[in-house]
Structures are given as C-alpha cells and as structure tokens.
Short mmCIF file of C-alpha atoms in Angstrom, two decimals:
data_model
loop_
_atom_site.label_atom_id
_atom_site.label_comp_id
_atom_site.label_asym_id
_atom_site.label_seq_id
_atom_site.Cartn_x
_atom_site.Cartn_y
_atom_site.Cartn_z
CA UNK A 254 18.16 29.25 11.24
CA UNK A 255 19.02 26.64 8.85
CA UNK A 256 19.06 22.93 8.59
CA UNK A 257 16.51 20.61 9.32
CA UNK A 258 14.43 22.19 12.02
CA UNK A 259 11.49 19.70 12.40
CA UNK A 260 12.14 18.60 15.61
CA UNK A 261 12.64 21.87 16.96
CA UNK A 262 9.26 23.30 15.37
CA UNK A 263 7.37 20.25 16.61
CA UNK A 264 9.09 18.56 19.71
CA UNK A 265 9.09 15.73 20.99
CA UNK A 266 5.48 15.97 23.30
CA UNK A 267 2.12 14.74 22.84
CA UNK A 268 -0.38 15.27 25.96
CA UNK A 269 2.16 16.45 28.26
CA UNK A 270 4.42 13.09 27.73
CA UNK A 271 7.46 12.83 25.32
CA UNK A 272 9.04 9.46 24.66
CA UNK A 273 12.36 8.34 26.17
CA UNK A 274 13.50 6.49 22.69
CA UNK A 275 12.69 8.46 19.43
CA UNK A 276 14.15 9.76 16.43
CA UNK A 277 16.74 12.24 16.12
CA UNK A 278 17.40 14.59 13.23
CA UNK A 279 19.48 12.40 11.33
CA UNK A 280 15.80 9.97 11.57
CA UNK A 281 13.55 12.93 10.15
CA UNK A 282 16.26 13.33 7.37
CA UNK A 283 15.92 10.03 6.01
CA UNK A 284 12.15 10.33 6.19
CA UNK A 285 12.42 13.88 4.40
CA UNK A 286 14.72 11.97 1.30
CA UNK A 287 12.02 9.11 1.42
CA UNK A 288 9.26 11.77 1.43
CA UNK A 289 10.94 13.57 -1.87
CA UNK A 290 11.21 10.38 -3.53
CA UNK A 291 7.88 8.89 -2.96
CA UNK A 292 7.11 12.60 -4.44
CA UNK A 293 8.73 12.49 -7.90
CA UNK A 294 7.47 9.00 -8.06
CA UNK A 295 3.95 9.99 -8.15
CA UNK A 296 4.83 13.01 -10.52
CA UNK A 297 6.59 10.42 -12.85
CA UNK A 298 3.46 7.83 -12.80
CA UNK A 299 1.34 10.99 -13.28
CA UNK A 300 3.35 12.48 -16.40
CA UNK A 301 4.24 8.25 -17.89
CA UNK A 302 -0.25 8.76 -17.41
CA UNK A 303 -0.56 11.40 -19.79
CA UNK A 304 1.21 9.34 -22.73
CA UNK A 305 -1.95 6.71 -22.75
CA UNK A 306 -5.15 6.99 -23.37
CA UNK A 307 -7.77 7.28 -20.93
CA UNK A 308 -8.92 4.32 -20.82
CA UNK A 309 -5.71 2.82 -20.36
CA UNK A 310 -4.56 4.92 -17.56
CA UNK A 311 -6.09 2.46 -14.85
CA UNK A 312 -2.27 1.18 -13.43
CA UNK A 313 -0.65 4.37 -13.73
CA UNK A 314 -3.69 5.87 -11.47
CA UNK A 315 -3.71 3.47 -8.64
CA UNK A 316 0.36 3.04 -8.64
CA UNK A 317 0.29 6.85 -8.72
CA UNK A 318 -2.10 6.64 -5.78
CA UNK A 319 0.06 4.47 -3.76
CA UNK A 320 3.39 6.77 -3.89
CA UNK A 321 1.04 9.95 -3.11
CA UNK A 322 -0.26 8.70 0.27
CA UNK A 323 3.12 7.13 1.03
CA UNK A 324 4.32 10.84 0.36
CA UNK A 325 2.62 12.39 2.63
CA UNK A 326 2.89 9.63 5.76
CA UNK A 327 6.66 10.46 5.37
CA UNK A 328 6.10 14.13 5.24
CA UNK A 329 4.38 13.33 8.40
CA UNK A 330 7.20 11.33 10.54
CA UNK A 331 9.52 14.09 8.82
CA UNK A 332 8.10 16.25 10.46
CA UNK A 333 7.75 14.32 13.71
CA UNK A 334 4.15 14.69 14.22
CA UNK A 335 1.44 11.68 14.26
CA UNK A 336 3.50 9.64 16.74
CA UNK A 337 2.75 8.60 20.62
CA UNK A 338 4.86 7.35 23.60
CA UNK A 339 4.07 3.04 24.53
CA UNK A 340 5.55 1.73 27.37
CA UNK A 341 7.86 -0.95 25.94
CA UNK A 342 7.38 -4.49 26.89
CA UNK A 343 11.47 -5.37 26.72
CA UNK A 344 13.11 -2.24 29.05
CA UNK A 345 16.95 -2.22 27.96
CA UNK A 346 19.99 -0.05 28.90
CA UNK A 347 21.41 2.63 26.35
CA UNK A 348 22.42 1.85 22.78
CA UNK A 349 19.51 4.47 21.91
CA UNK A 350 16.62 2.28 23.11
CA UNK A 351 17.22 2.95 26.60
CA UNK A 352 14.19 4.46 28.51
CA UNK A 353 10.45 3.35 28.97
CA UNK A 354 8.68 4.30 26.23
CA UNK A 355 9.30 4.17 22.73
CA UNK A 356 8.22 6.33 19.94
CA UNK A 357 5.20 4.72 17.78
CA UNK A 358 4.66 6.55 14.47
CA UNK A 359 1.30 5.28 14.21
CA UNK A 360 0.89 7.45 11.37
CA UNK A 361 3.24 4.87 9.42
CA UNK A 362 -0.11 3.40 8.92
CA UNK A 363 -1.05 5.68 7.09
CA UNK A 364 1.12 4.15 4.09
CA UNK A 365 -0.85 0.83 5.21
CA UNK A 366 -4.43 2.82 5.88
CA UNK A 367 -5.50 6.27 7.58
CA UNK A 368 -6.37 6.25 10.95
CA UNK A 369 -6.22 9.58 12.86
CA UNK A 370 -7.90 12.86 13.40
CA UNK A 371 -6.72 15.53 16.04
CA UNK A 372 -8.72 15.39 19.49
CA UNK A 373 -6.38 17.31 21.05
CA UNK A 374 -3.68 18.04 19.21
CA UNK A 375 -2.60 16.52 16.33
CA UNK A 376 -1.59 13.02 17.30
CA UNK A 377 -4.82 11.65 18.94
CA UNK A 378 -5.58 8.09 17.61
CA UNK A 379 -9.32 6.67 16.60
CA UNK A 380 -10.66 3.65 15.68
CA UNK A 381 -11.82 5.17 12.44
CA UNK A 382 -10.13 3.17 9.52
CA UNK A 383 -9.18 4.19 5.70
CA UNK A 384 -7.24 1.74 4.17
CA UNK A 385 -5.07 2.94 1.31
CA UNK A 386 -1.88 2.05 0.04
CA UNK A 387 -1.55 -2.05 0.33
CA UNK A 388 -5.19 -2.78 -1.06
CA UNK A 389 -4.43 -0.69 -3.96
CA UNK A 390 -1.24 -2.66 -4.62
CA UNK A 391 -3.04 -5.95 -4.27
CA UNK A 392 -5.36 -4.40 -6.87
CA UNK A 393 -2.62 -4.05 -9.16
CA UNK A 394 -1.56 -7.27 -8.90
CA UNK A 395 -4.97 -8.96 -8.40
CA UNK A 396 -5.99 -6.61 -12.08
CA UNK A 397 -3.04 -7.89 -13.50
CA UNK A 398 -3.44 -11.31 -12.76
CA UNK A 399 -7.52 -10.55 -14.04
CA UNK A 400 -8.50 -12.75 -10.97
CA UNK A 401 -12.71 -12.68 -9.96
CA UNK A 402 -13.57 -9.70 -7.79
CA UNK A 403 -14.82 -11.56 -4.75
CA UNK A 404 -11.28 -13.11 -4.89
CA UNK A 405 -9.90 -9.46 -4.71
CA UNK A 406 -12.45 -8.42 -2.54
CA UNK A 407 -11.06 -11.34 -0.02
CA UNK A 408 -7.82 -10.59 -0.26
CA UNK A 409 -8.12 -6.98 0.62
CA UNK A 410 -10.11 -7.82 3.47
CA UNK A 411 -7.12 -9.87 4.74
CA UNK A 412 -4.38 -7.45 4.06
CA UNK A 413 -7.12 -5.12 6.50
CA UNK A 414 -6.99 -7.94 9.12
CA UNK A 415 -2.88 -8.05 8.82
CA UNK A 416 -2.47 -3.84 9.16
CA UNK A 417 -4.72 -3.44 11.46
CA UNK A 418 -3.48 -6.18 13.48
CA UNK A 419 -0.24 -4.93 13.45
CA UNK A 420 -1.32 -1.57 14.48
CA UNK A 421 -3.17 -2.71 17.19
CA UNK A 422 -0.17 -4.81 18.44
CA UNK A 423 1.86 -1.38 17.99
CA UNK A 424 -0.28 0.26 20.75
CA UNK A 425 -0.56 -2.69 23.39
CA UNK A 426 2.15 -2.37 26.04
CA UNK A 427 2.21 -5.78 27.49
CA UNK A 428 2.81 -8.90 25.98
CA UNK A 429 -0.31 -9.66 24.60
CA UNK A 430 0.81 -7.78 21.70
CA UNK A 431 2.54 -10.70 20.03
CA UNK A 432 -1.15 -12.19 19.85
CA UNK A 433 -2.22 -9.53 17.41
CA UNK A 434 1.16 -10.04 15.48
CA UNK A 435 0.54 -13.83 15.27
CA UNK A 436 -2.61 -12.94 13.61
CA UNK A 437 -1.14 -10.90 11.48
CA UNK A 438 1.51 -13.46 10.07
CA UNK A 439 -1.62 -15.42 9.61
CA UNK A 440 -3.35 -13.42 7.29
CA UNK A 441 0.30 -12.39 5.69
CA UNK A 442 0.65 -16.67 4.48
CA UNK A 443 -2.95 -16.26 3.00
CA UNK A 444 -1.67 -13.24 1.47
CA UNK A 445 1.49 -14.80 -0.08
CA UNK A 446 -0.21 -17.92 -0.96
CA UNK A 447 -2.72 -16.25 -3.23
CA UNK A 448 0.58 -14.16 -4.71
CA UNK A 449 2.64 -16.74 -4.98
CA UNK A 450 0.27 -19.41 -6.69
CA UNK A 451 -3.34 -18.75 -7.23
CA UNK A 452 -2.84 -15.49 -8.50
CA UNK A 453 0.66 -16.52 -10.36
CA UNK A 454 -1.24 -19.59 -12.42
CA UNK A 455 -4.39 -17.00 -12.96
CA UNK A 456 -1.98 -14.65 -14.91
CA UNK A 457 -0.05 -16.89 -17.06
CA UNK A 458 -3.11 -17.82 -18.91
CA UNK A 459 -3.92 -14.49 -20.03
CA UNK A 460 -0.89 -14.46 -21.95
CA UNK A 461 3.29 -14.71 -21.53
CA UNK A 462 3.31 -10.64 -20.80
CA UNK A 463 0.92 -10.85 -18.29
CA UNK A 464 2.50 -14.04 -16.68
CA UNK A 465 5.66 -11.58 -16.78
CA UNK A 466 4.36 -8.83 -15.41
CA UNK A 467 2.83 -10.35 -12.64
CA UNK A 468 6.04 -12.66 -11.99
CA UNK A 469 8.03 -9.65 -11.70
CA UNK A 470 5.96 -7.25 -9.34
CA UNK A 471 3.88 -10.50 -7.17
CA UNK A 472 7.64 -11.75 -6.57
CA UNK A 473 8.82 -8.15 -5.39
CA UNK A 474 5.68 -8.12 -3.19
CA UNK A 475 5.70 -11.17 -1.74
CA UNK A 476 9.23 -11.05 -0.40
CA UNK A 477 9.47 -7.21 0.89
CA UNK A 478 5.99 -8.38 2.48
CA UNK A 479 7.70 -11.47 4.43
CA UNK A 480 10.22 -8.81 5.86
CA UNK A 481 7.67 -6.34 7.26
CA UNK A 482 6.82 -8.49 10.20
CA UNK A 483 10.37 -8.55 11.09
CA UNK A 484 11.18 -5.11 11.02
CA UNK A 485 7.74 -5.09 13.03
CA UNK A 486 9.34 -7.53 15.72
CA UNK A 487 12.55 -5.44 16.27
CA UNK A 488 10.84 -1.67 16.30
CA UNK A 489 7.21 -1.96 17.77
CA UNK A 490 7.83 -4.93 18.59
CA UNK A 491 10.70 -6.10 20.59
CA UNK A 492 12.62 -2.35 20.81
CA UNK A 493 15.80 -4.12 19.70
CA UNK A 494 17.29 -1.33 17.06
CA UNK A 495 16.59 2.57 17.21
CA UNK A 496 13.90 4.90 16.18
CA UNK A 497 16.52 6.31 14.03
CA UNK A 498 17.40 2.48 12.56
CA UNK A 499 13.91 2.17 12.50
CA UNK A 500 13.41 4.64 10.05
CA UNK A 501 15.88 3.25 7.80
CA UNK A 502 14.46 0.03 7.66
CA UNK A 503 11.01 0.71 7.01
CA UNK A 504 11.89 3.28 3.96
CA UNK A 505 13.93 0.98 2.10
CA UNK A 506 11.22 -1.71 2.05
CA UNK A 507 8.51 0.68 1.34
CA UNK A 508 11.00 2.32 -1.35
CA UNK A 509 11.54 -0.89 -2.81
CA UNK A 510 7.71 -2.26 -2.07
CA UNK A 511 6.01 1.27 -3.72
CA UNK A 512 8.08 3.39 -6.33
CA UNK A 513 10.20 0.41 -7.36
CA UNK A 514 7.55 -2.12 -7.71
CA UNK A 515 5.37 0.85 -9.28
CA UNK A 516 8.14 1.45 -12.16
CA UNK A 517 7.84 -2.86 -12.69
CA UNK A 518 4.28 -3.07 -13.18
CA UNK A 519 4.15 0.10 -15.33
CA UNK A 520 6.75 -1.15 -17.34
CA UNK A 521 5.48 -4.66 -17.82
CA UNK A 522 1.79 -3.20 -18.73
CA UNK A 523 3.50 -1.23 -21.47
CA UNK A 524 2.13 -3.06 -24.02
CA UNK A 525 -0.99 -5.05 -22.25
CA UNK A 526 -4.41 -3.85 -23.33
CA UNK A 527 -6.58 -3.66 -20.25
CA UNK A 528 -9.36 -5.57 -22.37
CA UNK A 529 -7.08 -8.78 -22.09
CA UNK A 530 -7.30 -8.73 -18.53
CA UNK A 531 -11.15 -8.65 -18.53
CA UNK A 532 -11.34 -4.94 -17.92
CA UNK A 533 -13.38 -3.37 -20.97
CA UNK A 534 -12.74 0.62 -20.30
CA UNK A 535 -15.05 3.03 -22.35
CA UNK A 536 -13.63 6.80 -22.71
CA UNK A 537 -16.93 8.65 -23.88
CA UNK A 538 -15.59 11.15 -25.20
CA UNK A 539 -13.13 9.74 -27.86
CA UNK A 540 -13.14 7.00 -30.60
CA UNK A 541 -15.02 4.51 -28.13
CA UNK A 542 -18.04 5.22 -27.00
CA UNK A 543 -21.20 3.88 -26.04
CA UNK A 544 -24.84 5.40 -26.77
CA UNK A 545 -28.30 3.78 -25.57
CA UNK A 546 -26.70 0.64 -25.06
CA UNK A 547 -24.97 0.06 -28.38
CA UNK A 548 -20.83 -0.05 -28.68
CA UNK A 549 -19.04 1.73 -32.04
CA UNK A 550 -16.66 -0.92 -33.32
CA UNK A 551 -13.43 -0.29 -35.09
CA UNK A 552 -14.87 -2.39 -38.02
CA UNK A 553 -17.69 0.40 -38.42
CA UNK A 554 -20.50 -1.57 -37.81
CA UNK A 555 -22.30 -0.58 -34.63
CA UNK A 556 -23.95 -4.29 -32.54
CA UNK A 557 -25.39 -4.36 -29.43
CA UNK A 558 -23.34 -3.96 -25.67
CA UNK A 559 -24.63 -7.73 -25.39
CA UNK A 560 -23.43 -10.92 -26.48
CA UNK A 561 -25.76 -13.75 -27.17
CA UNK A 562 -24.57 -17.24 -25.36
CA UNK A 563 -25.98 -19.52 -28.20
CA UNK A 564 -29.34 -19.94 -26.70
CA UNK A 565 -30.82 -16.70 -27.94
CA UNK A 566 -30.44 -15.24 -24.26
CA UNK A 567 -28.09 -11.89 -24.22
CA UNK A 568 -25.74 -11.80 -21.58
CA UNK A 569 -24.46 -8.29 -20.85
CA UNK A 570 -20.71 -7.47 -20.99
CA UNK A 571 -19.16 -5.93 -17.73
CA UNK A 572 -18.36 -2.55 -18.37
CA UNK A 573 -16.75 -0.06 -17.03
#
C-alpha cells in the first residue's frame, strides 16, 4: 500500500453514522501539508529560541506554542478522526454538499481551544474546555502592546465567548445556530476594536519598534480574524462549498494567522528588550539574579528589588 491511506485506516464512521458530505483524500492531503508546516514552524521558533537568552525567550515560547497545538489539530483532521455527522440546516443537491449531514471537525477547535476526550471512541465531544491557540496570540499582541493585565485578562475572556460560540453554533442543527454566530461577531468587534485602537495607541508609546511591531502582526490579526466568520458561514454554517474547499480555506487563514504572523512578531521583537514592555524577566542562574530580595545591577552596586515613590514608602517592582 502506498499513498495517503488515512481515510482508509480510519473511515468515515463515528457511532454507527458516517456523514453524507466530508472530505476526500485530496482534503486530508492539504491538512497533512498544513500539518508539516505548522511543524517546522514550531521547530524554527524553537531553534530562533535558543539564540536569546532566557529571559528573553518569552515570544518565541508562546508563538512556538501556538504552531505546536495547531500541528497537531491538523494531524488530527489528516487523519480524519475528531469529526461528527450534523444534520445541515440548508439540504442542497450534488456539487459535493449533497446529502444530510455534513462533516464537523470539531477538533478544528482545537487550534481555537481543546475540547474532547474519547467516550466511546475517539470522537465523543464534552463540555470540558482548554483554550489554547487564540489567547496565546492575543497575549502576544496584548505583551507587545504592554497593555494592563485585567485588559488582557478581558480580552481573552472574549475571544473564549467568540470560539466557543462558534463551536456551539457548529453542533446545532436548526437555525438557531446563527444566534450563537451573532454572538460571536459580537465579541469578534470588541476583539478588533481593542486591536485596532486601544491596543494600537498603547504600543506606540513604548517606543517606534514596538508601535511597529504591533502595527504589523495586530493588522495581520485583525483582518484574517474578520474572515473567519465567513468561512464559518459557508462550511458549518450555511454548507455552501465542500469539506474538501473547506479545508483549504481554513489552512490558509490559519497559515497566514499562526506561522506567518509568528515569523512578524519574532522578527519585529528582534531587538525589543522585554523590560520596555513592562515585563522585568529574572534568569537565576546567569548574570541577573535576585537573592533575599536584592537585584545585582550591571553598574555593580547591589539596591533593593523596591523602588521608593518619594514619600519614603517602597513600592515593589513586578517581577517575574
């Protein structure tokens, strides 16, 4: 046997149903190529790691992060497993989304957030939620931009609203599904909006290669974002194109949206010190380093980890 032999190895059932529309083996070889890239991305963020110090690895390890758990959703759909069969709402006649039910990947998500366990098999759904890969790349931008944490915090808990929202609209046969997806969009504007101009003004006055940076990457973000609802309304959604086409779709924005915007922000940190965006990062075991509370400065003379504010009160610096 040769070839591409996924579907064959793992066909197309779950629970004693298959699904009428799904992906064919031209499908699980784009997912395989998108699976290999998202690979060597993470090895390249991984190795570009190794050429910084420690302390200055912070963006390499959560863009590295990103590519890895992309990786192995699209290992996943490769391999056709962590899917189920929805009734579509909008029934049509051939053009490969002819039939009743459609082929979810709900393990797509998992480039979004983790959500699955195997009750039986493999491809049972719970309500259990992990969110990974679009938190951590608002983290990148919201570190980059060196915006509060209970901004960040906020944000993230939106972009949880938006995935999960769009999961959940995923699963729902009937109508009602476009509710969910109108809340999604919602929480998608907020998104933007903080990307777009909060965020954007926060950055610029930490300095013109922060401004850059973030101009570059919160750009890229912001506008593969505003597509994902739409490839949203014509797979899940409104089964207008093919699993197949559906595939295709979905891995060039997430291409674009991970390894791409990844190899931006990388590149635009090469020469930011994580200290001007408010992050003060100690590495123990080399040339800075902390004991009982005092800090080792690079003009040899060692001062407390706190800063007076004038009034003879010390005010602790944050630390990590």
């Amino acid at each position: 046997m040769s070839g591409n032999q996924a579907l064959n190895v793992n066909p197309n059932m779950v629970n004693g149903k298959s699904a009428d529309i799904k992906i064919t083996t031209h499908g699980s070889d784009w997912y395989w190529a998108v699976c290999a890239v998202m690979t060597c991305a993470t090895l390249a963020f991984m190795g570009l790691a190794l050429t910084k110090p420690r302390q200055n690895r912070i963006f390499h390890y959560i863009t590295a992060a990103v590519t890895m758990t992309a990786a192995i959703a699209y290992f996943s759909m490769a391999s056709n497993l962590g899917w189920t069969p929805i009734d579509v709402e909008f029934v049509r006649n051939g053009g490969g989304v002819g039939g009743i039910n459609r082929e979810i990947f709900y393990v797509r998500y998992i480039d979004w957030y983790v959500s699955y366990t195997s009750h039986p098999p493999e491809h049972q759904l719970t309500a259990r939620t992990r969110f990974i890969t679009t938190p951590l790349l608002l983290m990148d931008l919201m570190l980059t931009a060196g915006m509060p944490w209970p901004t960040t915090m906020f944000i993230i808990f939106i972009d949880e609203v938006m995935i999960i929202t769009g999961l959940v609209g995923a699963l729902v046969r009937s109508s009602y599904k476009w509710g969910y997806f109108v809340f999604g969009c919602a929480a998608l504007v907020y998104i933007v909006y903080m990307l777009v101009w909060d965020a954007r003004k926060h950055a610029n006055v930490l300095g013109k290669d922060v401004g850059s940076a973030f101009l570059y990457c919160g750009s890229l973000t912001a506008f593969l974002w505003i597509l994902y609802p739409i490839a949203w309304g014509v797979c899940e959604g409104g089964n207008v194109i093919t699993p197949d086409s559906e595939a295709v779709f979905y891995g060039i924005l997430d291409l674009l949206a991970k390894p791409v915007f990844g190899a931006l922000l990388i590149w635009g940190h090469r020469n930011i010190d994580p200290a001007q965006l408010g992050l003060r990062l100690h590495d123990y075991t080399g040339d800075d380093h902390a004991v009982n509370g005092r800090e080792k400065h690079t003009n040899g003379h060692a001062t407390d980890a706190a800063h007076s504010n004038g009034n003879g009160v010390h005010q602790p610096e944050t630390t990590v």
